[in-house]
mmCIF file with all atom_site columns, C-alpha atoms in Angstrom:
data_model
loop_
_atom_site.group_PDB
_atom_site.id
_atom_site.type_symbol
_atom_site.label_atom_id
_atom_site.label_alt_id
_atom_site.label_comp_id
_atom_site.label_asym_id
_atom_site.label_entity_id
_atom_site.label_seq_id
_atom_site.pdbx_PDB_ins_code
_atom_site.Cartn_x
_atom_site.Cartn_y
_atom_site.Cartn_z
_atom_site.occupancy
_atom_site.B_iso_or_equiv
_atom_site.pdbx_formal_charge
_atom_site.auth_seq_id
_atom_site.auth_comp_id
_atom_site.auth_asym_id
_atom_site.auth_atom_id
_atom_site.pdbx_PDB_model_num
ATOM 1   C CA . MET A 1 1   ? 21.748 7.106   -71.966 1.00 62.00 ? 1   MET A CA 1
ATOM 2   C CA . LYS A 1 2   ? 22.419 3.630   -70.613 1.00 66.00 ? 2   LYS A CA 1
ATOM 3   C CA . SER A 1 3   ? 25.405 3.101   -68.334 1.00 71.00 ? 3   SER A CA 1
ATOM 4   C CA . GLU A 1 4   ? 28.107 0.538   -69.088 1.00 69.00 ? 4   GLU A CA 1
ATOM 5   C CA . ALA A 1 5   ? 26.715 -1.818  -66.455 1.00 67.00 ? 5   ALA A CA 1
ATOM 6   C CA . GLU A 1 6   ? 23.258 -1.684  -68.042 1.00 73.00 ? 6   GLU A CA 1
ATOM 7   C CA . LYS A 1 7   ? 24.745 -2.246  -71.494 1.00 69.00 ? 7   LYS A CA 1
ATOM 8   C CA . GLU A 1 8   ? 26.710 -5.266  -70.258 1.00 61.00 ? 8   GLU A CA 1
ATOM 9   C CA . LYS A 1 9   ? 23.616 -6.637  -68.524 1.00 68.00 ? 9   LYS A CA 1
ATOM 10  C CA . ALA A 1 10  ? 21.633 -6.250  -71.740 1.00 66.00 ? 10  ALA A CA 1
ATOM 11  C CA . ALA A 1 11  ? 24.396 -7.874  -73.815 1.00 66.00 ? 11  ALA A CA 1
ATOM 12  C CA . GLY A 1 12  ? 24.885 -10.676 -71.295 1.00 76.00 ? 12  GLY A CA 1
ATOM 13  C CA . LEU A 1 13  ? 28.040 -11.729 -69.467 1.00 81.00 ? 13  LEU A CA 1
ATOM 14  C CA . ARG A 1 14  ? 30.882 -12.787 -71.740 1.00 86.00 ? 14  ARG A CA 1
ATOM 15  C CA . LEU A 1 15  ? 34.518 -13.638 -71.101 1.00 90.00 ? 15  LEU A CA 1
ATOM 16  C CA . HIS A 1 16  ? 35.612 -10.257 -72.465 1.00 88.00 ? 16  HIS A CA 1
ATOM 17  C CA . ASN A 1 17  ? 33.363 -8.226  -70.141 1.00 85.00 ? 17  ASN A CA 1
ATOM 18  C CA . LEU A 1 18  ? 33.767 -10.091 -66.835 1.00 89.00 ? 18  LEU A CA 1
ATOM 19  C CA . ARG A 1 19  ? 34.689 -7.720  -64.011 1.00 90.00 ? 19  ARG A CA 1
ATOM 20  C CA . PRO A 1 20  ? 34.813 -8.054  -60.206 1.00 92.00 ? 20  PRO A CA 1
ATOM 21  C CA . ARG A 1 21  ? 31.924 -6.626  -58.211 1.00 91.00 ? 21  ARG A CA 1
ATOM 22  C CA . PRO A 1 22  ? 32.273 -2.948  -57.289 1.00 91.00 ? 22  PRO A CA 1
ATOM 23  C CA . GLY A 1 23  ? 34.158 -2.663  -53.990 1.00 92.00 ? 23  GLY A CA 1
ATOM 24  C CA . ALA A 1 24  ? 35.575 -6.181  -54.169 1.00 94.00 ? 24  ALA A CA 1
ATOM 25  C CA . ARG A 1 25  ? 39.010 -4.874  -55.157 1.00 94.00 ? 25  ARG A CA 1
ATOM 26  C CA . HIS A 1 26  ? 40.828 -1.916  -53.631 1.00 90.00 ? 26  HIS A CA 1
ATOM 27  C CA . ARG A 1 27  ? 44.238 -0.342  -53.768 1.00 88.00 ? 27  ARG A CA 1
ATOM 28  C CA . VAL A 1 28  ? 47.041 -1.924  -51.783 1.00 88.00 ? 28  VAL A CA 1
ATOM 29  C CA . LYS A 1 29  ? 48.129 0.141   -48.761 1.00 88.00 ? 29  LYS A CA 1
ATOM 30  C CA . ARG A 1 30  ? 51.669 1.311   -49.628 1.00 89.00 ? 30  ARG A CA 1
ATOM 31  C CA . LEU A 1 31  ? 53.703 1.713   -46.449 1.00 90.00 ? 31  LEU A CA 1
ATOM 32  C CA . GLY A 1 32  ? 56.817 3.797   -45.878 1.00 91.00 ? 32  GLY A CA 1
ATOM 33  C CA . CYS A 1 33  ? 56.608 5.802   -49.123 1.00 90.00 ? 33  CYS A CA 1
ATOM 34  C CA . GLY A 1 34  ? 56.769 9.304   -47.632 1.00 90.00 ? 34  GLY A CA 1
ATOM 35  C CA . GLU A 1 35  ? 54.809 11.121  -44.934 1.00 89.00 ? 35  GLU A CA 1
ATOM 36  C CA . SER A 1 36  ? 52.358 12.693  -47.355 1.00 89.00 ? 36  SER A CA 1
ATOM 37  C CA . SER A 1 37  ? 50.796 9.277   -48.053 1.00 86.00 ? 37  SER A CA 1
ATOM 38  C CA . GLY A 1 38  ? 49.609 9.023   -44.429 1.00 88.00 ? 38  GLY A CA 1
ATOM 39  C CA . HIS A 1 39  ? 51.409 5.691   -44.051 1.00 91.00 ? 39  HIS A CA 1
ATOM 40  C CA . GLY A 1 40  ? 55.002 6.907   -44.100 1.00 90.00 ? 40  GLY A CA 1
ATOM 41  C CA . LYS A 1 41  ? 57.614 7.056   -41.360 1.00 90.00 ? 41  LYS A CA 1
ATOM 42  C CA . THR A 1 42  ? 56.308 4.483   -38.816 1.00 91.00 ? 42  THR A CA 1
ATOM 43  C CA . SER A 1 43  ? 54.031 2.787   -41.398 1.00 91.00 ? 43  SER A CA 1
ATOM 44  C CA . GLY A 1 44  ? 51.031 2.677   -39.052 1.00 90.00 ? 44  GLY A CA 1
ATOM 45  C CA . LYS A 1 45  ? 52.927 0.934   -36.207 1.00 92.00 ? 45  LYS A CA 1
ATOM 46  C CA . GLY A 1 46  ? 53.275 3.913   -33.873 1.00 92.00 ? 46  GLY A CA 1
ATOM 47  C CA . HIS A 1 47  ? 56.387 4.686   -31.838 1.00 93.00 ? 47  HIS A CA 1
ATOM 48  C CA . LYS A 1 48  ? 58.616 1.967   -30.385 1.00 92.00 ? 48  LYS A CA 1
ATOM 49  C CA . GLY A 1 49  ? 57.312 -0.822  -28.171 1.00 91.00 ? 49  GLY A CA 1
ATOM 50  C CA . GLN A 1 50  ? 56.812 -4.528  -28.735 1.00 88.00 ? 50  GLN A CA 1
ATOM 51  C CA . LYS A 1 51  ? 54.127 -4.130  -31.396 1.00 89.00 ? 51  LYS A CA 1
ATOM 52  C CA . ALA A 1 52  ? 56.342 -1.852  -33.481 1.00 92.00 ? 52  ALA A CA 1
ATOM 53  C CA . ARG A 1 53  ? 59.023 -4.514  -33.875 1.00 92.00 ? 53  ARG A CA 1
ATOM 54  C CA . SER A 1 54  ? 59.322 -7.038  -36.639 1.00 90.00 ? 54  SER A CA 1
ATOM 55  C CA . GLY A 1 55  ? 57.643 -10.266 -35.491 1.00 89.00 ? 55  GLY A CA 1
ATOM 56  C CA . GLY A 1 56  ? 56.492 -8.637  -32.256 1.00 86.00 ? 56  GLY A CA 1
ATOM 57  C CA . SER A 1 57  ? 52.947 -9.950  -32.187 1.00 88.00 ? 57  SER A CA 1
ATOM 58  C CA . LEU A 1 58  ? 51.092 -10.905 -28.997 1.00 91.00 ? 58  LEU A CA 1
ATOM 59  C CA . ARG A 1 59  ? 49.066 -14.052 -28.587 1.00 91.00 ? 59  ARG A CA 1
ATOM 60  C CA . LEU A 1 60  ? 45.306 -13.866 -28.188 1.00 92.00 ? 60  LEU A CA 1
ATOM 61  C CA . GLY A 1 61  ? 44.286 -12.994 -24.625 1.00 92.00 ? 61  GLY A CA 1
ATOM 62  C CA . PHE A 1 62  ? 47.760 -11.836 -23.519 1.00 93.00 ? 62  PHE A CA 1
ATOM 63  C CA . GLU A 1 63  ? 47.507 -8.972  -21.012 1.00 94.00 ? 63  GLU A CA 1
ATOM 64  C CA . GLY A 1 64  ? 51.135 -8.000  -20.546 1.00 90.00 ? 64  GLY A CA 1
ATOM 65  C CA . GLY A 1 65  ? 51.859 -10.544 -17.835 1.00 93.00 ? 65  GLY A CA 1
ATOM 66  C CA . GLN A 1 66  ? 48.756 -9.662  -15.825 1.00 96.00 ? 66  GLN A CA 1
ATOM 67  C CA . MET A 1 67  ? 46.579 -12.638 -14.958 1.00 96.00 ? 67  MET A CA 1
ATOM 68  C CA . PRO A 1 68  ? 44.387 -13.019 -18.082 1.00 96.00 ? 68  PRO A CA 1
ATOM 69  C CA . LEU A 1 69  ? 40.624 -12.672 -17.913 1.00 96.00 ? 69  LEU A CA 1
ATOM 70  C CA . ILE A 1 70  ? 40.067 -16.301 -18.910 1.00 93.00 ? 70  ILE A CA 1
ATOM 71  C CA . ARG A 1 71  ? 42.061 -17.395 -15.840 1.00 95.00 ? 71  ARG A CA 1
ATOM 72  C CA . ARG A 1 72  ? 40.501 -14.841 -13.481 1.00 96.00 ? 72  ARG A CA 1
ATOM 73  C CA . LEU A 1 73  ? 36.910 -15.921 -14.122 1.00 95.00 ? 73  LEU A CA 1
ATOM 74  C CA . PRO A 1 74  ? 35.540 -18.878 -12.152 1.00 94.00 ? 74  PRO A CA 1
ATOM 75  C CA . LYS A 1 75  ? 34.820 -22.087 -14.019 1.00 89.00 ? 75  LYS A CA 1
ATOM 76  C CA . ARG A 1 76  ? 31.496 -23.648 -13.090 1.00 90.00 ? 76  ARG A CA 1
ATOM 77  C CA . GLY A 1 77  ? 29.280 -26.405 -14.363 1.00 89.00 ? 77  GLY A CA 1
ATOM 78  C CA . PHE A 1 78  ? 29.904 -29.494 -16.446 1.00 89.00 ? 78  PHE A CA 1
ATOM 79  C CA . ASN A 1 79  ? 30.840 -29.652 -20.117 1.00 87.00 ? 79  ASN A CA 1
ATOM 80  C CA . ASN A 1 80  ? 29.998 -32.824 -21.998 1.00 89.00 ? 80  ASN A CA 1
ATOM 81  C CA . ALA A 1 81  ? 32.217 -31.990 -24.994 1.00 86.00 ? 81  ALA A CA 1
ATOM 82  C CA . ALA A 1 82  ? 35.011 -34.252 -23.751 1.00 84.00 ? 82  ALA A CA 1
ATOM 83  C CA . PHE A 1 83  ? 32.651 -37.257 -23.923 1.00 91.00 ? 83  PHE A CA 1
ATOM 84  C CA . HIS A 1 84  ? 31.093 -36.373 -27.296 1.00 91.00 ? 84  HIS A CA 1
ATOM 85  C CA . LYS A 1 85  ? 31.103 -39.247 -29.789 1.00 93.00 ? 85  LYS A CA 1
ATOM 86  C CA . ARG A 1 86  ? 32.033 -38.133 -33.308 1.00 93.00 ? 86  ARG A CA 1
ATOM 87  C CA . TYR A 1 87  ? 30.758 -40.205 -36.220 1.00 96.00 ? 87  TYR A CA 1
ATOM 88  C CA . ALA A 1 88  ? 32.176 -40.275 -39.756 1.00 96.00 ? 88  ALA A CA 1
ATOM 89  C CA . ILE A 1 89  ? 29.356 -39.443 -42.197 1.00 96.00 ? 89  ILE A CA 1
ATOM 90  C CA . VAL A 1 90  ? 28.987 -41.485 -45.405 1.00 96.00 ? 90  VAL A CA 1
ATOM 91  C CA . ASN A 1 91  ? 26.140 -41.009 -47.906 1.00 95.00 ? 91  ASN A CA 1
ATOM 92  C CA . LEU A 1 92  ? 24.696 -43.718 -50.152 1.00 94.00 ? 92  LEU A CA 1
ATOM 93  C CA . SER A 1 93  ? 25.837 -41.802 -53.248 1.00 93.00 ? 93  SER A CA 1
ATOM 94  C CA . GLU A 1 94  ? 29.449 -42.423 -52.173 1.00 94.00 ? 94  GLU A CA 1
ATOM 95  C CA . LEU A 1 95  ? 28.930 -46.206 -52.037 1.00 93.00 ? 95  LEU A CA 1
ATOM 96  C CA . ALA A 1 96  ? 28.152 -46.567 -55.767 1.00 88.00 ? 96  ALA A CA 1
ATOM 97  C CA . ASP A 1 97  ? 31.780 -47.535 -56.584 1.00 89.00 ? 97  ASP A CA 1
ATOM 98  C CA . PHE A 1 98  ? 31.639 -50.673 -54.416 1.00 93.00 ? 98  PHE A CA 1
ATOM 99  C CA . LYS A 1 99  ? 30.931 -53.900 -56.298 1.00 92.00 ? 99  LYS A CA 1
ATOM 100 C CA . SER A 1 100 ? 27.682 -55.762 -55.727 1.00 91.00 ? 100 SER A CA 1
ATOM 101 C CA . GLY A 1 101 ? 27.803 -58.060 -52.697 1.00 90.00 ? 101 GLY A CA 1
ATOM 102 C CA . SER A 1 102 ? 30.921 -56.485 -51.207 1.00 92.00 ? 102 SER A CA 1
ATOM 103 C CA . ILE A 1 103 ? 31.244 -55.727 -47.500 1.00 93.00 ? 103 ILE A CA 1
ATOM 104 C CA . VAL A 1 104 ? 31.346 -52.029 -46.587 1.00 95.00 ? 104 VAL A CA 1
ATOM 105 C CA . ASN A 1 105 ? 33.041 -51.455 -43.242 1.00 94.00 ? 105 ASN A CA 1
ATOM 106 C CA . GLU A 1 106 ? 35.573 -49.081 -41.727 1.00 94.00 ? 106 GLU A CA 1
ATOM 107 C CA . GLU A 1 107 ? 38.557 -50.776 -43.390 1.00 94.00 ? 107 GLU A CA 1
ATOM 108 C CA . SER A 1 108 ? 37.054 -50.680 -46.896 1.00 95.00 ? 108 SER A CA 1
ATOM 109 C CA . LEU A 1 109 ? 35.877 -47.080 -46.451 1.00 95.00 ? 109 LEU A CA 1
ATOM 110 C CA . ARG A 1 110 ? 39.362 -46.000 -45.340 1.00 95.00 ? 110 ARG A CA 1
ATOM 111 C CA . ALA A 1 111 ? 40.894 -47.807 -48.311 1.00 94.00 ? 111 ALA A CA 1
ATOM 112 C CA . ALA A 1 112 ? 38.528 -45.888 -50.623 1.00 94.00 ? 112 ALA A CA 1
ATOM 113 C CA . ASN A 1 113 ? 39.423 -42.577 -48.868 1.00 94.00 ? 113 ASN A CA 1
ATOM 114 C CA . LEU A 1 114 ? 35.787 -42.003 -47.935 1.00 94.00 ? 114 LEU A CA 1
ATOM 115 C CA . VAL A 1 115 ? 36.583 -41.642 -44.223 1.00 95.00 ? 115 VAL A CA 1
ATOM 116 C CA . ARG A 1 116 ? 39.750 -40.450 -42.502 1.00 94.00 ? 116 ARG A CA 1
ATOM 117 C CA . GLY A 1 117 ? 40.947 -39.360 -39.108 1.00 94.00 ? 117 GLY A CA 1
ATOM 118 C CA . ASN A 1 118 ? 39.770 -40.492 -35.682 1.00 93.00 ? 118 ASN A CA 1
ATOM 119 C CA . PHE A 1 119 ? 36.111 -41.143 -34.947 1.00 94.00 ? 119 PHE A CA 1
ATOM 120 C CA . TYR A 1 120 ? 33.924 -43.296 -32.719 1.00 93.00 ? 120 TYR A CA 1
ATOM 121 C CA . GLY A 1 121 ? 31.973 -44.968 -35.512 1.00 94.00 ? 121 GLY A CA 1
ATOM 122 C CA . ILE A 1 122 ? 30.400 -44.649 -38.966 1.00 95.00 ? 122 ILE A CA 1
ATOM 123 C CA . LYS A 1 123 ? 26.943 -43.310 -39.763 1.00 96.00 ? 123 LYS A CA 1
ATOM 124 C CA . ILE A 1 124 ? 25.282 -44.006 -43.132 1.00 95.00 ? 124 ILE A CA 1
ATOM 125 C CA . LEU A 1 125 ? 22.926 -41.319 -44.454 1.00 96.00 ? 125 LEU A CA 1
ATOM 126 C CA . GLY A 1 126 ? 20.370 -41.712 -47.245 1.00 93.00 ? 126 GLY A CA 1
ATOM 127 C CA . ASP A 1 127 ? 21.514 -39.003 -49.689 1.00 94.00 ? 127 ASP A CA 1
ATOM 128 C CA . GLY A 1 128 ? 21.664 -40.554 -53.163 1.00 92.00 ? 128 GLY A CA 1
ATOM 129 C CA . GLU A 1 129 ? 20.563 -43.893 -54.579 1.00 92.00 ? 129 GLU A CA 1
ATOM 130 C CA . LEU A 1 130 ? 21.947 -47.419 -54.262 1.00 91.00 ? 130 LEU A CA 1
ATOM 131 C CA . LYS A 1 131 ? 21.439 -49.692 -57.270 1.00 90.00 ? 131 LYS A CA 1
ATOM 132 C CA . HIS A 1 132 ? 23.033 -52.929 -56.014 1.00 91.00 ? 132 HIS A CA 1
ATOM 133 C CA . GLY A 1 133 ? 23.103 -54.921 -52.799 1.00 92.00 ? 133 GLY A CA 1
ATOM 134 C CA . LEU A 1 134 ? 25.862 -54.350 -50.257 1.00 94.00 ? 134 LEU A CA 1
ATOM 135 C CA . THR A 1 135 ? 26.590 -55.725 -46.816 1.00 94.00 ? 135 THR A CA 1
ATOM 136 C CA . ILE A 1 136 ? 27.031 -52.635 -44.671 1.00 94.00 ? 136 ILE A CA 1
ATOM 137 C CA . GLN A 1 137 ? 28.657 -52.793 -41.244 1.00 94.00 ? 137 GLN A CA 1
ATOM 138 C CA . ALA A 1 138 ? 28.138 -49.485 -39.458 1.00 95.00 ? 138 ALA A CA 1
ATOM 139 C CA . GLU A 1 139 ? 27.323 -48.239 -35.972 1.00 94.00 ? 139 GLU A CA 1
ATOM 140 C CA . LYS A 1 140 ? 24.429 -46.046 -37.148 1.00 95.00 ? 140 LYS A CA 1
ATOM 141 C CA . VAL A 1 141 ? 22.156 -46.034 -40.214 1.00 95.00 ? 141 VAL A CA 1
ATOM 142 C CA . SER A 1 142 ? 19.431 -43.469 -40.850 1.00 96.00 ? 142 SER A CA 1
ATOM 143 C CA . ALA A 1 143 ? 15.873 -44.637 -41.545 1.00 95.00 ? 143 ALA A CA 1
ATOM 144 C CA . ALA A 1 144 ? 15.956 -43.397 -45.169 1.00 95.00 ? 144 ALA A CA 1
ATOM 145 C CA . ALA A 1 145 ? 19.293 -45.114 -45.806 1.00 95.00 ? 145 ALA A CA 1
ATOM 146 C CA . ARG A 1 146 ? 18.072 -48.371 -44.243 1.00 95.00 ? 146 ARG A CA 1
ATOM 147 C CA . GLU A 1 147 ? 15.010 -48.378 -46.509 1.00 95.00 ? 147 GLU A CA 1
ATOM 148 C CA . LYS A 1 148 ? 17.079 -47.772 -49.672 1.00 94.00 ? 148 LYS A CA 1
ATOM 149 C CA . ILE A 1 149 ? 19.702 -50.384 -48.740 1.00 94.00 ? 149 ILE A CA 1
ATOM 150 C CA . GLU A 1 150 ? 17.079 -53.079 -48.115 1.00 94.00 ? 150 GLU A CA 1
ATOM 151 C CA . LYS A 1 151 ? 15.200 -52.079 -51.277 1.00 93.00 ? 151 LYS A CA 1
ATOM 152 C CA . ALA A 1 152 ? 18.394 -52.595 -53.321 1.00 93.00 ? 152 ALA A CA 1
ATOM 153 C CA . GLY A 1 153 ? 18.831 -56.069 -51.800 1.00 92.00 ? 153 GLY A CA 1
ATOM 154 C CA . GLY A 1 154 ? 21.510 -55.161 -49.290 1.00 93.00 ? 154 GLY A CA 1
ATOM 155 C CA . THR A 1 155 ? 21.838 -56.024 -45.619 1.00 94.00 ? 155 THR A CA 1
ATOM 156 C CA . ILE A 1 156 ? 22.874 -54.089 -42.525 1.00 94.00 ? 156 ILE A CA 1
ATOM 157 C CA . ALA A 1 157 ? 24.987 -55.760 -39.861 1.00 92.00 ? 157 ALA A CA 1
ATOM 158 C CA . ALA A 1 158 ? 26.682 -54.676 -36.676 1.00 89.00 ? 158 ALA A CA 1
ATOM 159 C CA . PRO A 1 159 ? 30.414 -53.967 -37.093 1.00 87.00 ? 159 PRO A CA 1
ATOM 160 C CA . GLU A 1 160 ? 32.855 -56.617 -35.950 1.00 81.00 ? 160 GLU A CA 1
ATOM 161 C CA . ALA A 1 161 ? 34.472 -56.099 -32.555 1.00 77.00 ? 161 ALA A CA 1
ATOM 162 C CA . LYS A 1 162 ? 37.864 -54.419 -32.853 1.00 71.00 ? 162 LYS A CA 1
ATOM 163 C CA . ALA A 1 163 ? 40.912 -56.270 -31.545 1.00 62.00 ? 163 ALA A CA 1
ATOM 164 C CA . PRO A 1 164 ? 42.432 -54.710 -28.418 1.00 55.00 ? 164 PRO A CA 1
ATOM 165 C CA . LEU A 1 165 ? 45.567 -52.621 -28.871 1.00 48.00 ? 165 LEU A CA 1
ATOM 166 C CA . ASN A 1 166 ? 49.060 -54.151 -28.380 1.00 54.00 ? 166 ASN A CA 1
ATOM 167 C CA . GLY A 1 167 ? 47.563 -57.655 -28.328 1.00 49.00 ? 167 GLY A CA 1
ATOM 168 C CA . ALA A 1 168 ? 46.369 -57.252 -24.758 1.00 49.00 ? 168 ALA A CA 1
ATOM 169 C CA . ALA A 1 169 ? 43.534 -59.403 -23.509 1.00 50.00 ? 169 ALA A CA 1
ATOM 170 C CA . GLU A 1 170 ? 40.114 -57.735 -23.380 1.00 53.00 ? 170 GLU A CA 1
ATOM 171 C CA . ALA A 1 171 ? 39.671 -58.397 -19.653 1.00 54.00 ? 171 ALA A CA 1
ATOM 172 C CA . PRO A 1 172 ? 42.775 -58.075 -17.479 1.00 56.00 ? 172 PRO A CA 1
ATOM 173 C CA . ALA A 1 173 ? 43.619 -61.236 -15.591 1.00 59.00 ? 173 ALA A CA 1
ATOM 174 C CA . GLN A 1 174 ? 42.755 -60.927 -11.923 1.00 65.00 ? 174 GLN A CA 1
ATOM 175 C CA . LYS A 1 175 ? 45.438 -61.667 -9.371  1.00 64.00 ? 175 LYS A CA 1
ATOM 176 C CA . PRO A 1 176 ? 44.737 -64.685 -7.129  1.00 63.00 ? 176 PRO A CA 1
ATOM 177 C CA . LYS A 1 177 ? 43.609 -63.659 -3.678  1.00 66.00 ? 177 LYS A CA 1
ATOM 178 C CA . ARG A 1 178 ? 45.856 -64.467 -0.756  1.00 69.00 ? 178 ARG A CA 1
ATOM 179 C CA . ALA A 1 179 ? 44.594 -66.987 1.759   1.00 64.00 ? 179 ALA A CA 1
ATOM 180 C CA . ALA A 1 180 ? 43.598 -65.404 5.056   1.00 63.00 ? 180 ALA A CA 1
ATOM 181 C CA . LYS A 1 181 ? 46.020 -66.139 7.870   1.00 63.00 ? 181 LYS A CA 1
ATOM 182 C CA . SER A 1 182 ? 44.706 -67.996 10.881  1.00 64.00 ? 182 SER A CA 1
ATOM 183 C CA . PRO A 1 183 ? 44.920 -66.193 14.246  1.00 61.00 ? 183 PRO A CA 1
ATOM 184 C CA . ALA A 1 184 ? 47.324 -68.873 15.551  1.00 61.00 ? 184 ALA A CA 1
ATOM 185 C CA . SER A 1 185 ? 49.853 -68.216 12.761  1.00 60.00 ? 185 SER A CA 1
ATOM 186 C CA . ARG A 1 186 ? 50.017 -64.470 13.429  1.00 65.00 ? 186 ARG A CA 1
ATOM 187 C CA . LYS A 1 187 ? 52.988 -63.215 15.396  1.00 66.00 ? 187 LYS A CA 1
ATOM 188 C CA . VAL A 1 188 ? 52.086 -61.415 18.586  1.00 65.00 ? 188 VAL A CA 1
ATOM 189 C CA . LYS A 1 189 ? 54.262 -58.352 19.170  1.00 69.00 ? 189 LYS A CA 1
ATOM 190 C CA . PRO A 1 190 ? 55.039 -57.509 22.825  1.00 68.00 ? 190 PRO A CA 1
ATOM 191 C CA . LYS A 1 191 ? 53.548 -54.241 24.037  1.00 70.00 ? 191 LYS A CA 1
ATOM 192 C CA . LYS A 1 192 ? 55.959 -51.382 24.566  1.00 69.00 ? 192 LYS A CA 1
ATOM 193 C CA . THR A 1 193 ? 55.888 -49.784 27.989  1.00 69.00 ? 193 THR A CA 1
ATOM 194 C CA . LYS A 1 194 ? 56.952 -46.206 28.550  1.00 69.00 ? 194 LYS A CA 1
ATOM 195 C CA . VAL A 1 195 ? 59.688 -45.768 31.107  1.00 66.00 ? 195 VAL A CA 1
ATOM 196 C CA . GLY A 1 196 ? 59.608 -42.305 32.591  1.00 63.00 ? 196 GLY A CA 1
ATOM 197 C CA . LYS A 1 197 ? 61.070 -40.460 35.537  1.00 64.00 ? 197 LYS A CA 1
ATOM 198 C CA . LYS A 1 198 ? 59.261 -41.031 38.840  1.00 58.00 ? 198 LYS A CA 1
#
């Protein structure tokens, strides 16, 4: 005799015989419905204390006021993560909506919602095909993407320099140096003499 699963497999999956995988669904734990259920009375929270209260959860790593382990261990070495440069990834398949001859830069990519957030620069990858020429201004371009862009009649250029924030000048103006005073113009202070008991 074939089981139901074997019969369904033989008949093929249909909308009327779709079921979740065995073990994917389980009964909901019913709390506070009598002691015989095993989850009655305290509902699995134990007796009293901070964790038994409503909303009384502790943050990760909290040790009851004791100095946490993460603060007790010495920190050594250098981590380069703070200086990591994050690039926004754009594939060639995403550039198909741009018209032929248009300039693809950070502003146009943000307007098309292809890149968002903060990043150091844009990197073009070669996934997909490009059927028309585009002028692409990006910090990095992969070798496969460069080949496909040039094959389609496009060009790759360095991005334009961004204007400094708040309209400040790129190089701060240096203060003029003071002229050195001549020794004759310096005031000579009289030396103080200590007067003590003889």
